[in-house]
Coordinates of C-alpha atoms and ligand atoms in Angstrom, one line a residue:
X1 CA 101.6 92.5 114.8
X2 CA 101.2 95.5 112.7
X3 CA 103.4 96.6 109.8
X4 CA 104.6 100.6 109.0
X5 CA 106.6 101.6 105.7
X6 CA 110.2 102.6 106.5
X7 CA 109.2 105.7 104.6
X8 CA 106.2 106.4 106.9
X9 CA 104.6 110.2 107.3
X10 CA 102.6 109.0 110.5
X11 CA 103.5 105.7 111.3
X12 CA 100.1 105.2 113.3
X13 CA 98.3 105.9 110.1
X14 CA 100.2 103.7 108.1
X15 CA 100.2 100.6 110.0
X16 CA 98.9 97.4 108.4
X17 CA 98.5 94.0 109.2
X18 CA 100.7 91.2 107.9
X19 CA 97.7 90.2 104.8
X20 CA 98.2 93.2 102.9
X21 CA 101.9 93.6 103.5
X22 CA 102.1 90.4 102.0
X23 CA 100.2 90.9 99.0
X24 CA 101.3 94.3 98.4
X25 CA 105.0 93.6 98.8
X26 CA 106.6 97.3 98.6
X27 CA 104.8 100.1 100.2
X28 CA 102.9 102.4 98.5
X29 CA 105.4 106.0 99.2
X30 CA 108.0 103.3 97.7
X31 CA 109.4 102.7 101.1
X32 CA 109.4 98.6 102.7
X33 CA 107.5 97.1 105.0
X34 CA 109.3 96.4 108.3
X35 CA 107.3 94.9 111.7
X36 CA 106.3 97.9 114.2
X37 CA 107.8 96.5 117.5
X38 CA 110.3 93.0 117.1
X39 CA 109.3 90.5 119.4
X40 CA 112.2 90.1 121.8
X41 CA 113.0 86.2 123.2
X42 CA 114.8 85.4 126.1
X43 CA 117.5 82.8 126.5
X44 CA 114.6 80.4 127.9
X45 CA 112.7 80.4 124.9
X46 CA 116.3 79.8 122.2
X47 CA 116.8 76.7 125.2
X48 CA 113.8 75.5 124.3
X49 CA 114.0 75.1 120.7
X50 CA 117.1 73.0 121.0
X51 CA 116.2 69.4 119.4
X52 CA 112.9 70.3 117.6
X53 CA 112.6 69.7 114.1
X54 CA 112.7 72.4 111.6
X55 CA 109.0 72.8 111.3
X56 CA 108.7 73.1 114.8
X57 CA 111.2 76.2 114.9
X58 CA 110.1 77.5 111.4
X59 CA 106.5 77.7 113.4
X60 CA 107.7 79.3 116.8
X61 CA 110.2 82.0 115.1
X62 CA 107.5 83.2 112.9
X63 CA 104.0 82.8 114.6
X64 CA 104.4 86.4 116.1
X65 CA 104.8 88.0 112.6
X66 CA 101.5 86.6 111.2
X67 CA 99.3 88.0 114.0
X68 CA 96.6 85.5 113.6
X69 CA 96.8 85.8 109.6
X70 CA 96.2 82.0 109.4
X71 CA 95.3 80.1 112.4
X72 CA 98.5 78.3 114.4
X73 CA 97.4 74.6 113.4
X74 CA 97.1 75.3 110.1
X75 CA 100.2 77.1 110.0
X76 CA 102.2 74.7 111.4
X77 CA 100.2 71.9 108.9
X78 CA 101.7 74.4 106.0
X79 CA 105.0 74.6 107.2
X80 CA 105.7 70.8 107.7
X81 CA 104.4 70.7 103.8
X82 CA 106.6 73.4 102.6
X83 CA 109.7 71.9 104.1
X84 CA 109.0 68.0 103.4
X85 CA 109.9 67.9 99.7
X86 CA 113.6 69.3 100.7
X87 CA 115.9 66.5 100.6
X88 CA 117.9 66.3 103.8
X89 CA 115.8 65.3 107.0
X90 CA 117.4 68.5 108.9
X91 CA 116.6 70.8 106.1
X92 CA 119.0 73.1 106.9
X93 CA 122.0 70.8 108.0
X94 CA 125.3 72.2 109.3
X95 CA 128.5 70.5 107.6
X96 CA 131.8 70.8 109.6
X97 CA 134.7 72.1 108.1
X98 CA 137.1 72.5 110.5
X99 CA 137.0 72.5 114.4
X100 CA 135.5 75.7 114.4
X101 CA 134.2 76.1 111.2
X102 CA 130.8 75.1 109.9
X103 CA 128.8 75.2 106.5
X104 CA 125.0 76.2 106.8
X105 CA 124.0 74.0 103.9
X106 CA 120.7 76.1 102.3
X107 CA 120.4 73.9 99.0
X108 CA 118.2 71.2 100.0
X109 CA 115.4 72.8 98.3
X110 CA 113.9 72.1 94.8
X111 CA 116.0 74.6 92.8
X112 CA 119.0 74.1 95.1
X113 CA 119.7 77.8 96.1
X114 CA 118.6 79.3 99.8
X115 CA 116.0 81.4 97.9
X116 CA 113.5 77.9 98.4
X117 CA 113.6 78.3 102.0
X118 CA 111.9 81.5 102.1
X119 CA 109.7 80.7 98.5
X120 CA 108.4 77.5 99.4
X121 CA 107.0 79.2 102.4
X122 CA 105.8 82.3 101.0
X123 CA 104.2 80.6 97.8
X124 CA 101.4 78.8 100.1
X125 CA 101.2 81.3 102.3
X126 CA 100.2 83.8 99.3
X127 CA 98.0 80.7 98.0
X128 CA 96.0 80.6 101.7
X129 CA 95.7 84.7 102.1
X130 CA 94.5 84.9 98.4
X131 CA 92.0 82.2 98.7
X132 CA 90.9 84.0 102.4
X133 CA 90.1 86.9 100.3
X134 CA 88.5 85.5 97.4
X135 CA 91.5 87.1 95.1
X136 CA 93.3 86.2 92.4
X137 CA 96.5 87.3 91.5
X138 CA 99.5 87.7 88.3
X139 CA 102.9 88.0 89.5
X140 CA 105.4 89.5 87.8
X141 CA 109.1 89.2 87.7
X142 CA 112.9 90.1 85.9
X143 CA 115.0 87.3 86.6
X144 CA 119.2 87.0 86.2
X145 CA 119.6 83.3 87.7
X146 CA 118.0 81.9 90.6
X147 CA 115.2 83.7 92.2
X148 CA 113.2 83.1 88.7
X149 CA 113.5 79.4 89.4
X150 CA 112.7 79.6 92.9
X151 CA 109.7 82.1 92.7
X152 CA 108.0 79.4 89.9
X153 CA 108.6 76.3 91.5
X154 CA 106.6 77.9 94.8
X155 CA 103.9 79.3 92.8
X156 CA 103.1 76.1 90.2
X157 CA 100.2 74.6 89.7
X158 CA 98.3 76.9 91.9
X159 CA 94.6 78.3 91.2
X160 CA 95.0 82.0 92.8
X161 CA 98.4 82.5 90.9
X162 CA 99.7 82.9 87.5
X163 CA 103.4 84.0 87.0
X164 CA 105.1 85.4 84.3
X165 CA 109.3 85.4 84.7
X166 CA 111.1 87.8 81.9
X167 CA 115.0 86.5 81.8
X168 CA 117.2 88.2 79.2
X169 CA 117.6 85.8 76.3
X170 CA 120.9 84.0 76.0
X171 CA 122.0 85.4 79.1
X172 CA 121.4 83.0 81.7
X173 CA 123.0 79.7 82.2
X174 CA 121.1 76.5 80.8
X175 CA 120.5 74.9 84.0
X176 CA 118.9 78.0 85.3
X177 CA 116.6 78.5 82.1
X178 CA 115.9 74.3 81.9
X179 CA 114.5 75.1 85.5
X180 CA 112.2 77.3 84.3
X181 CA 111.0 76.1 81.7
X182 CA 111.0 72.3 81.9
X183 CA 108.2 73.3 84.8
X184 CA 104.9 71.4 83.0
X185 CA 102.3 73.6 84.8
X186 CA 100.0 75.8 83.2
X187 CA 100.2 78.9 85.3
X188 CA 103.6 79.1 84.7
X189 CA 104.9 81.8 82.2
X190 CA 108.9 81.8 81.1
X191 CA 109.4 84.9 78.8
X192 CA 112.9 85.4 77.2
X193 CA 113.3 88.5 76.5
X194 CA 115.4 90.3 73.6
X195 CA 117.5 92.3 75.9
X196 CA 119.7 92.7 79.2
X197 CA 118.5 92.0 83.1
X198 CA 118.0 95.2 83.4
X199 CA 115.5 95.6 80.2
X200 CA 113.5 92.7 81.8
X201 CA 113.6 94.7 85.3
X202 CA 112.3 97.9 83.4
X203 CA 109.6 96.1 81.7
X204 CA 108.1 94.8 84.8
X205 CA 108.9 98.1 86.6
X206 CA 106.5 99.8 83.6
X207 CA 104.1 97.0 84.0
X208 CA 103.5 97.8 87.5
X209 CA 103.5 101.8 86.6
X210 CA 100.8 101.3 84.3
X211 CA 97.7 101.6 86.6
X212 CA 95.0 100.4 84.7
X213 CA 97.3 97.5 83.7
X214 CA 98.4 97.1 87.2
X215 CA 94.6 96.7 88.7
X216 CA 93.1 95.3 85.5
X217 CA 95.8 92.2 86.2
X218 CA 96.1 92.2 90.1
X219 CA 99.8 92.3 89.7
X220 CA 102.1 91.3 92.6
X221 CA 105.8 90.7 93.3
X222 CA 107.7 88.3 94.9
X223 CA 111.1 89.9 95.1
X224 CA 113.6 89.8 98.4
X225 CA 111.8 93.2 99.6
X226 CA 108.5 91.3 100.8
X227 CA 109.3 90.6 104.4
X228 CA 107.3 87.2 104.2
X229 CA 110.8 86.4 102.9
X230 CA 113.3 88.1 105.8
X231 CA 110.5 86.2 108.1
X232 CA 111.2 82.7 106.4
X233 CA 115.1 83.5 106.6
X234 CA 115.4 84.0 110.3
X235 CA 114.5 80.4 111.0
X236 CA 117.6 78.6 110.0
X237 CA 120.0 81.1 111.2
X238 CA 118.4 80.3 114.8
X239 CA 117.8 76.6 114.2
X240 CA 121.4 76.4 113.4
X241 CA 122.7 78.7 115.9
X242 CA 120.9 76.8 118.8
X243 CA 122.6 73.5 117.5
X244 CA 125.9 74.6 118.3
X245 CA 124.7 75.7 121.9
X246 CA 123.0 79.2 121.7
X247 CA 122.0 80.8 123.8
X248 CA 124.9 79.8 125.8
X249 CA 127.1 80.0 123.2
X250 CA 127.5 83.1 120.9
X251 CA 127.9 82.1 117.5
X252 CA 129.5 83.8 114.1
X253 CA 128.0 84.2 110.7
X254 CA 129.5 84.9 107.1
X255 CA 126.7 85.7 104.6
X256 CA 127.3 85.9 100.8
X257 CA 125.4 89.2 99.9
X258 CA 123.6 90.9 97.1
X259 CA 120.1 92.6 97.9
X260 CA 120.8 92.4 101.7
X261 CA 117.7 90.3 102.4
X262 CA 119.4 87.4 103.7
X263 CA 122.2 89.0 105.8
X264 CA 119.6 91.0 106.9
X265 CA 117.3 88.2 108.3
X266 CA 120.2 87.6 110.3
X267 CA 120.0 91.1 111.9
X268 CA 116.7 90.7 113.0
X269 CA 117.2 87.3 114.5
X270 CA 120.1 89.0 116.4
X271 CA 117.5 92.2 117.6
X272 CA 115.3 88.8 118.7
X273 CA 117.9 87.9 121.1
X274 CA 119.8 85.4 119.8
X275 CA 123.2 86.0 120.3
X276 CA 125.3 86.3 117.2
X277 CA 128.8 87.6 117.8
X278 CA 129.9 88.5 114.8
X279 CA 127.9 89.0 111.3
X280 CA 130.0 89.1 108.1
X281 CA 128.7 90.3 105.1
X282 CA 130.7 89.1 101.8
X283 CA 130.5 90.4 98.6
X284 CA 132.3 90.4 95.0
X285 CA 133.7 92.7 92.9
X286 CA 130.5 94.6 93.2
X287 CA 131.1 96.1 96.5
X288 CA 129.1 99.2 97.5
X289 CA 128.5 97.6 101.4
X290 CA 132.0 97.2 101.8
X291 CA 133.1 99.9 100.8
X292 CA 130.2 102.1 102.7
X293 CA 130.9 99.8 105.6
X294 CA 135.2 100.5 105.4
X295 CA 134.7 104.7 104.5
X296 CA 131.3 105.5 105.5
X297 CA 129.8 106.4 101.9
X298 CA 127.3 104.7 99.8
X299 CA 128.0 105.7 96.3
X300 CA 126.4 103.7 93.1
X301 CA 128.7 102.4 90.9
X302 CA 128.1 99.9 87.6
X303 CA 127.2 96.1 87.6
X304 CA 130.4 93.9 87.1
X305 CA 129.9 90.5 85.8
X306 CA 131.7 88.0 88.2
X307 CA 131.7 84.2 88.7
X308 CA 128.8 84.7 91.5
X309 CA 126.0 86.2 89.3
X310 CA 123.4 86.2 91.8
X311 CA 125.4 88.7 93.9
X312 CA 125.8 90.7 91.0
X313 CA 123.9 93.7 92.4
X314 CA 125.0 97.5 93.3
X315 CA 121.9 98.5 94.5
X316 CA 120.8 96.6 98.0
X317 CA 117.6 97.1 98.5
X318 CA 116.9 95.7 101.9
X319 CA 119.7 98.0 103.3
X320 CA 117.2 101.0 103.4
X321 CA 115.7 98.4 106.9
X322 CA 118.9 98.8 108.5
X323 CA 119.2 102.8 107.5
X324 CA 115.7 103.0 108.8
X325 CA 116.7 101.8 112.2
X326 CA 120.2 103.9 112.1
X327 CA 117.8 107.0 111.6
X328 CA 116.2 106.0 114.5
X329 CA 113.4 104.6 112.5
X330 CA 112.4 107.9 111.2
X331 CA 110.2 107.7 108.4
X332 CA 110.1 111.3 106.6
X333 CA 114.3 110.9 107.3
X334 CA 114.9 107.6 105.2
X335 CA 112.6 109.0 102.6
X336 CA 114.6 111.8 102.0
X337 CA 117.9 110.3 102.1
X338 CA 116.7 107.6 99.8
X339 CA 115.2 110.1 97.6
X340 CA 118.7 111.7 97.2
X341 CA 120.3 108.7 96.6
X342 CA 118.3 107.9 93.5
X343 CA 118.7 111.3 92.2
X344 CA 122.5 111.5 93.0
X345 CA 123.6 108.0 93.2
X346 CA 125.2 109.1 97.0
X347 CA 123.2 107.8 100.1
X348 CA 123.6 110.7 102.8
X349 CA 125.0 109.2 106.3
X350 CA 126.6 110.8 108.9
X351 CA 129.4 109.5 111.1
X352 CA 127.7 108.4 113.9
X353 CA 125.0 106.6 111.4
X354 CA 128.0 104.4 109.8
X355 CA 129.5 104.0 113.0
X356 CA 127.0 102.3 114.6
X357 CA 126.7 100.1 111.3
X358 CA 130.4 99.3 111.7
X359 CA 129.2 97.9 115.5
X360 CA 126.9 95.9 114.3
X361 CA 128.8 94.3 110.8
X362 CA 131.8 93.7 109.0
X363 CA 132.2 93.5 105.3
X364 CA 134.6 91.8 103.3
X365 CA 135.2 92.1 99.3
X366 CA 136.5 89.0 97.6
X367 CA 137.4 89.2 93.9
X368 CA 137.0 85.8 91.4
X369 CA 140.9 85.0 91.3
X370 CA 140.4 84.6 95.7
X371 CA 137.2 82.9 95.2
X372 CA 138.5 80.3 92.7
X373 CA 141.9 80.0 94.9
X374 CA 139.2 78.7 98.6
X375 CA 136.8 76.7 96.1
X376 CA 140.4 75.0 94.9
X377 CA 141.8 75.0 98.7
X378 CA 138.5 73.7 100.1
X379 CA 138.5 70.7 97.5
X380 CA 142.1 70.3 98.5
X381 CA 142.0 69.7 101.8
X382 CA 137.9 68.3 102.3
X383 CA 137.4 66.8 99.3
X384 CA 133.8 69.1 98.8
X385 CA 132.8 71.6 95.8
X386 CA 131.8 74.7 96.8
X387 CA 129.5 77.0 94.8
X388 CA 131.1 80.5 93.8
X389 CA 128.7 82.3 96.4
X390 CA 129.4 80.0 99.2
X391 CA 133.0 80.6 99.0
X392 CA 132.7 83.8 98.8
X393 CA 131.5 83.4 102.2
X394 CA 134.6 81.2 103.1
X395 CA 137.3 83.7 102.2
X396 CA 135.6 86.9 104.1
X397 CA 135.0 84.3 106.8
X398 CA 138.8 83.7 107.2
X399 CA 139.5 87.3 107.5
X400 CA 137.0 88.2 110.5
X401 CA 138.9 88.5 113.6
X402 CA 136.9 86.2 116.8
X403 CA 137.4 84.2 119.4
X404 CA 138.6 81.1 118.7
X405 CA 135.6 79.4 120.9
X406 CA 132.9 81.0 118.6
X407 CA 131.9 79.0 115.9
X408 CA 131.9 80.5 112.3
X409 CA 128.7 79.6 110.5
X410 CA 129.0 80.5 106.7
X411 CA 126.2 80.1 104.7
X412 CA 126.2 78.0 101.7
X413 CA 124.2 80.0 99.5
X414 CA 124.0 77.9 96.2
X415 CA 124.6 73.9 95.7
X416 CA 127.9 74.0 92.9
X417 CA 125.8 72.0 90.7
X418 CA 124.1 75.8 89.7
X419 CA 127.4 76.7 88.8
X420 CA 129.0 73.9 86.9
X421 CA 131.4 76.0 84.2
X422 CA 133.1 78.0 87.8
X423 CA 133.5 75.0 89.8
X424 CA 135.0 73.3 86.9
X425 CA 137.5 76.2 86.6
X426 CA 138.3 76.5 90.2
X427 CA 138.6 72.5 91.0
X428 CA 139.2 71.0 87.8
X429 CA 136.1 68.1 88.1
X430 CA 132.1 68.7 87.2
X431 CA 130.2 68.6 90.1
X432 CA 127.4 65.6 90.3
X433 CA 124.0 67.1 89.3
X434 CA 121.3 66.0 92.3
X435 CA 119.0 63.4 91.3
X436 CA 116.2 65.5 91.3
X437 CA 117.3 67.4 88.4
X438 CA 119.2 64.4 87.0
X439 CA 117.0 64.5 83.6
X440 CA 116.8 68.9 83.8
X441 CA 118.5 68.6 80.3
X442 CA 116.1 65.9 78.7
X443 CA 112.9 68.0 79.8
X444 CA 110.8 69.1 76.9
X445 CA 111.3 73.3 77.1
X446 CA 108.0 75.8 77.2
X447 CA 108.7 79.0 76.3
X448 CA 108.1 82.6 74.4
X449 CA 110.4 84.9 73.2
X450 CA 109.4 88.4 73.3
X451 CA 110.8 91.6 71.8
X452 CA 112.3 94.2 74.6
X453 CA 108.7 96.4 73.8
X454 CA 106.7 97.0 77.0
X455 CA 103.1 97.0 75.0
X456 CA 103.9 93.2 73.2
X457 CA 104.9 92.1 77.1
X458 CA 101.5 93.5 77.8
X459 CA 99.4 92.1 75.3
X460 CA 101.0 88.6 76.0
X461 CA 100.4 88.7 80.0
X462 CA 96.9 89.6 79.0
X463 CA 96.6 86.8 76.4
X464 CA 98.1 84.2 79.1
X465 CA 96.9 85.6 83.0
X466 CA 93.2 84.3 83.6
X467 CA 92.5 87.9 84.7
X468 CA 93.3 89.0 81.4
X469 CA 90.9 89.9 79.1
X470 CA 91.3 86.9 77.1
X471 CA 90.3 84.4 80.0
Ligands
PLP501 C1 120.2 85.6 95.9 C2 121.5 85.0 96.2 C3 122.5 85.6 97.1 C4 122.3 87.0 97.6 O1 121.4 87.0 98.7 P1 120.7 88.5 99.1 O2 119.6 88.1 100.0 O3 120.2 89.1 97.8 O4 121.8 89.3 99.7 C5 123.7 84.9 97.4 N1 123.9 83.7 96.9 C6 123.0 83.1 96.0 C7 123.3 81.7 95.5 C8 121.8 83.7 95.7 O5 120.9 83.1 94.9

């Protein structure tokens, strides 16, 4: 399978093969990678996942998208090790909730939020490519909560790898700073720095501008927009669709969203052929998709802290796939309509374009006073916590109009041990911290507080990365 930019000139020119995707992560005209041609299944082939463990679907969903990258055996060996460490048998179980209502449960992983899933996956993969080519690599990364955690616990200990997370300083929650750096491996680089998210993000964005820097270090990302990650994240939602009877049963999903990545995954196992009825996308308080998706403009307003952080995002970056394929994957279009939107904040669309967005999804906006009134109702009546972005999920879910015989998947995003203080204030009782982060707050801290000054950033990746000069 070959690979072309959504902001292609001549996609034929373009095309690359999934190694250098991979390691590159965005394209280089700033556009993202997306596959040339989606392999399309038929009902035969969902039938025949029914019953097979995880590994075994995680290795048939995405052995077309490597094209021969790494050989199928060793694939499949690499998956099985990525998922064992996870702490349910299923991986990705399925929790009913009511008699047509079902939890996806995504927080069996080692940092408990569905951004393992994907990570855990990609980390080795990066690992095997790297060592394939005889490369070494720093990656970089601005961090507000979980993808920090996530990205570090898939790249530790590894020889090709050395990462470096900026997080602002003071402005993350102790669990999620303890689980970055409690992590007792030497490749691993927590930076706080003196400033805001978005400081940290413009540090690494000048990082990566700074060519000499840039090749001098080998720097690489491994943010939502690699599609390693939208690969990973089409396995569950068709390992859990096909246990409640796909393909012969269509199926309903409601996806707490931010970037767009993981709603997004579910798009594209929907274009595969699995047959998803209805796809919900919920957000907060910070709700440019729904409301592009309820009056057809896409216009940038500011960041709103809520009691879901990690959906505390106004610009979705995987949206520019779905444009892409509303444009009728026209490169030279999506660059210029992207283009505009970063100058004037306003994402040109015609009527037709968000139309045939409306087909496909349904938004929902859910402020903090709703969220804490399901997380309380859930408790109430199941006796489970709920994180903030999982509920989230719940109240848009309860708003989409189906047919009562198609289940409603929602996808339980974050385990509410992440998000103690909310679930506290929602339900009145502390949710139960998993045993394997039971002693998170006894764990010796590593880490370096830096100024919000790109050049002492530099100096200290340089000090620290064995590309540096200083290694
Ligand atoms: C990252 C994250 C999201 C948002 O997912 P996107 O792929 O960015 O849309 C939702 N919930 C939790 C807990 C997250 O960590």
């Amino acid at each position: 399978m070959r690979y072309i930019s959504t902001r292609h000139g001549r996609a034929a020119a373009t095309a690359r093969n999934f190694d250098a995707i991979l390691l590159a992560g965005m394209a280089p005209d700033g556009g993202l990678y997306v596959p040339q041609r989606l392999p399309r299944r038929a009902p035969a082939w969902f039938d025949a996942l029914r019953g097979l463990p995880y590994a075994d679907i995680a290795a048939r969903v995405t052995e077309p998208f490597l094209g021969g990258a790494v050989p199928a055996g060793e694939w499949r060996r690499l998956i099985e090790a990525a998922y064992r460490p996870f702490t349910h048998p299923a991986v990705a179980p399925l929790r009913q909730l009511d008699s047509d209502l079902w939890l996806l449960e995504l927080f069996h992983g080692p940092t408990l939020a569905f951004k393992d899933y994907a990570l855990q996956l990609v980390g080795p993969l990066f690992d095997r490519v790297l060592r394939k080519h005889r490369r070494r690599i720093t990656i970089i990364g601005a961090t507000s909560g979980d993808t920090g955690s996530a990205a570090i616990e898939a790249c530790r200990d590894r020889e090709t790898i050395d990462i470096f997370m900026l997080y602002p300083a003071g402005r993350i929650s102790e669990v999620q700073r303890r689980q970055m750096t409690t992590v007792p491996a030497r490749n691993v680089h927590a930076v706080a720095i003196d400033g805001t998210f978005d400081d940290c993000q413009d540090l690494v964005k000048g990082m990566f501008a700074d060519a000499v820097f840039r090749d001098e270090l080998g720097l690489s990302a491994v943010n939502s927009i690699n599609w390693a990650r939208i690969m990973a994240q089409i396995v569950y939602y068709v390992a859990a669709a096909v246990a409640l009877g796909a393909p012969d049963q269509d199926v309903a999903f409601a996806v707490p969203t931010g970037n767009f990545g993981n709603v997004f995954a579910a798009h594209v196992a929907r274009r595969m052929g699995l047959p998803i009825a209805r796809l919900a996308i919920a957000t907060n308080r910070n709700d440019i998709l729904t409301r592009f998706f309820a009056r057809g403009t896409m216009s940038l307003g500011t960041v709103e802290p809520t009691i879901s952080p990690s959906m505390d995002i106004q610009v979705s970056s995987n949206f520019e796939r779905l444009f892409f394929e509303l444009v009728g994957h026209s490169g030279p279009k999506t660059a210029a309509a992207f283009r505009q939107f970063r100058a004037t904040g306003i994402l040109p669309i015609t009527r037709r374009q968000w139309q045939a967005a409306r087909a496909l999804f349904q938004a929902e906006r859910i402020d903090d006073e709703e969220t804490r009134a399901i997380m309380a109702d859930t408790y109430r009546r199941t006796g489970m916590l709920v994180d903030p972005h999982t509920a989230v999920a719940l109240a848009a879910a309860r708003r989409v109009k189906r047919d009562q015989t198609t289940p409603m998947i929602v996808v339980a995003t974050a385990h509410p041990a992440k998000f103690p203080d909310a679930v506290v204030s929602a339900c009145g009782v502390r949710p139960k911290m998993p045993p394997r982060l039971a002693n998170l707050m006894a764990l010796p801290e590593r880490r370096v507080n830096l100024p919000n000054d790109l050049g002492a950033v530099q100096n200290y990746v340089r000090a620290h990365a064995r590309l540096g000069v200083a290694a």
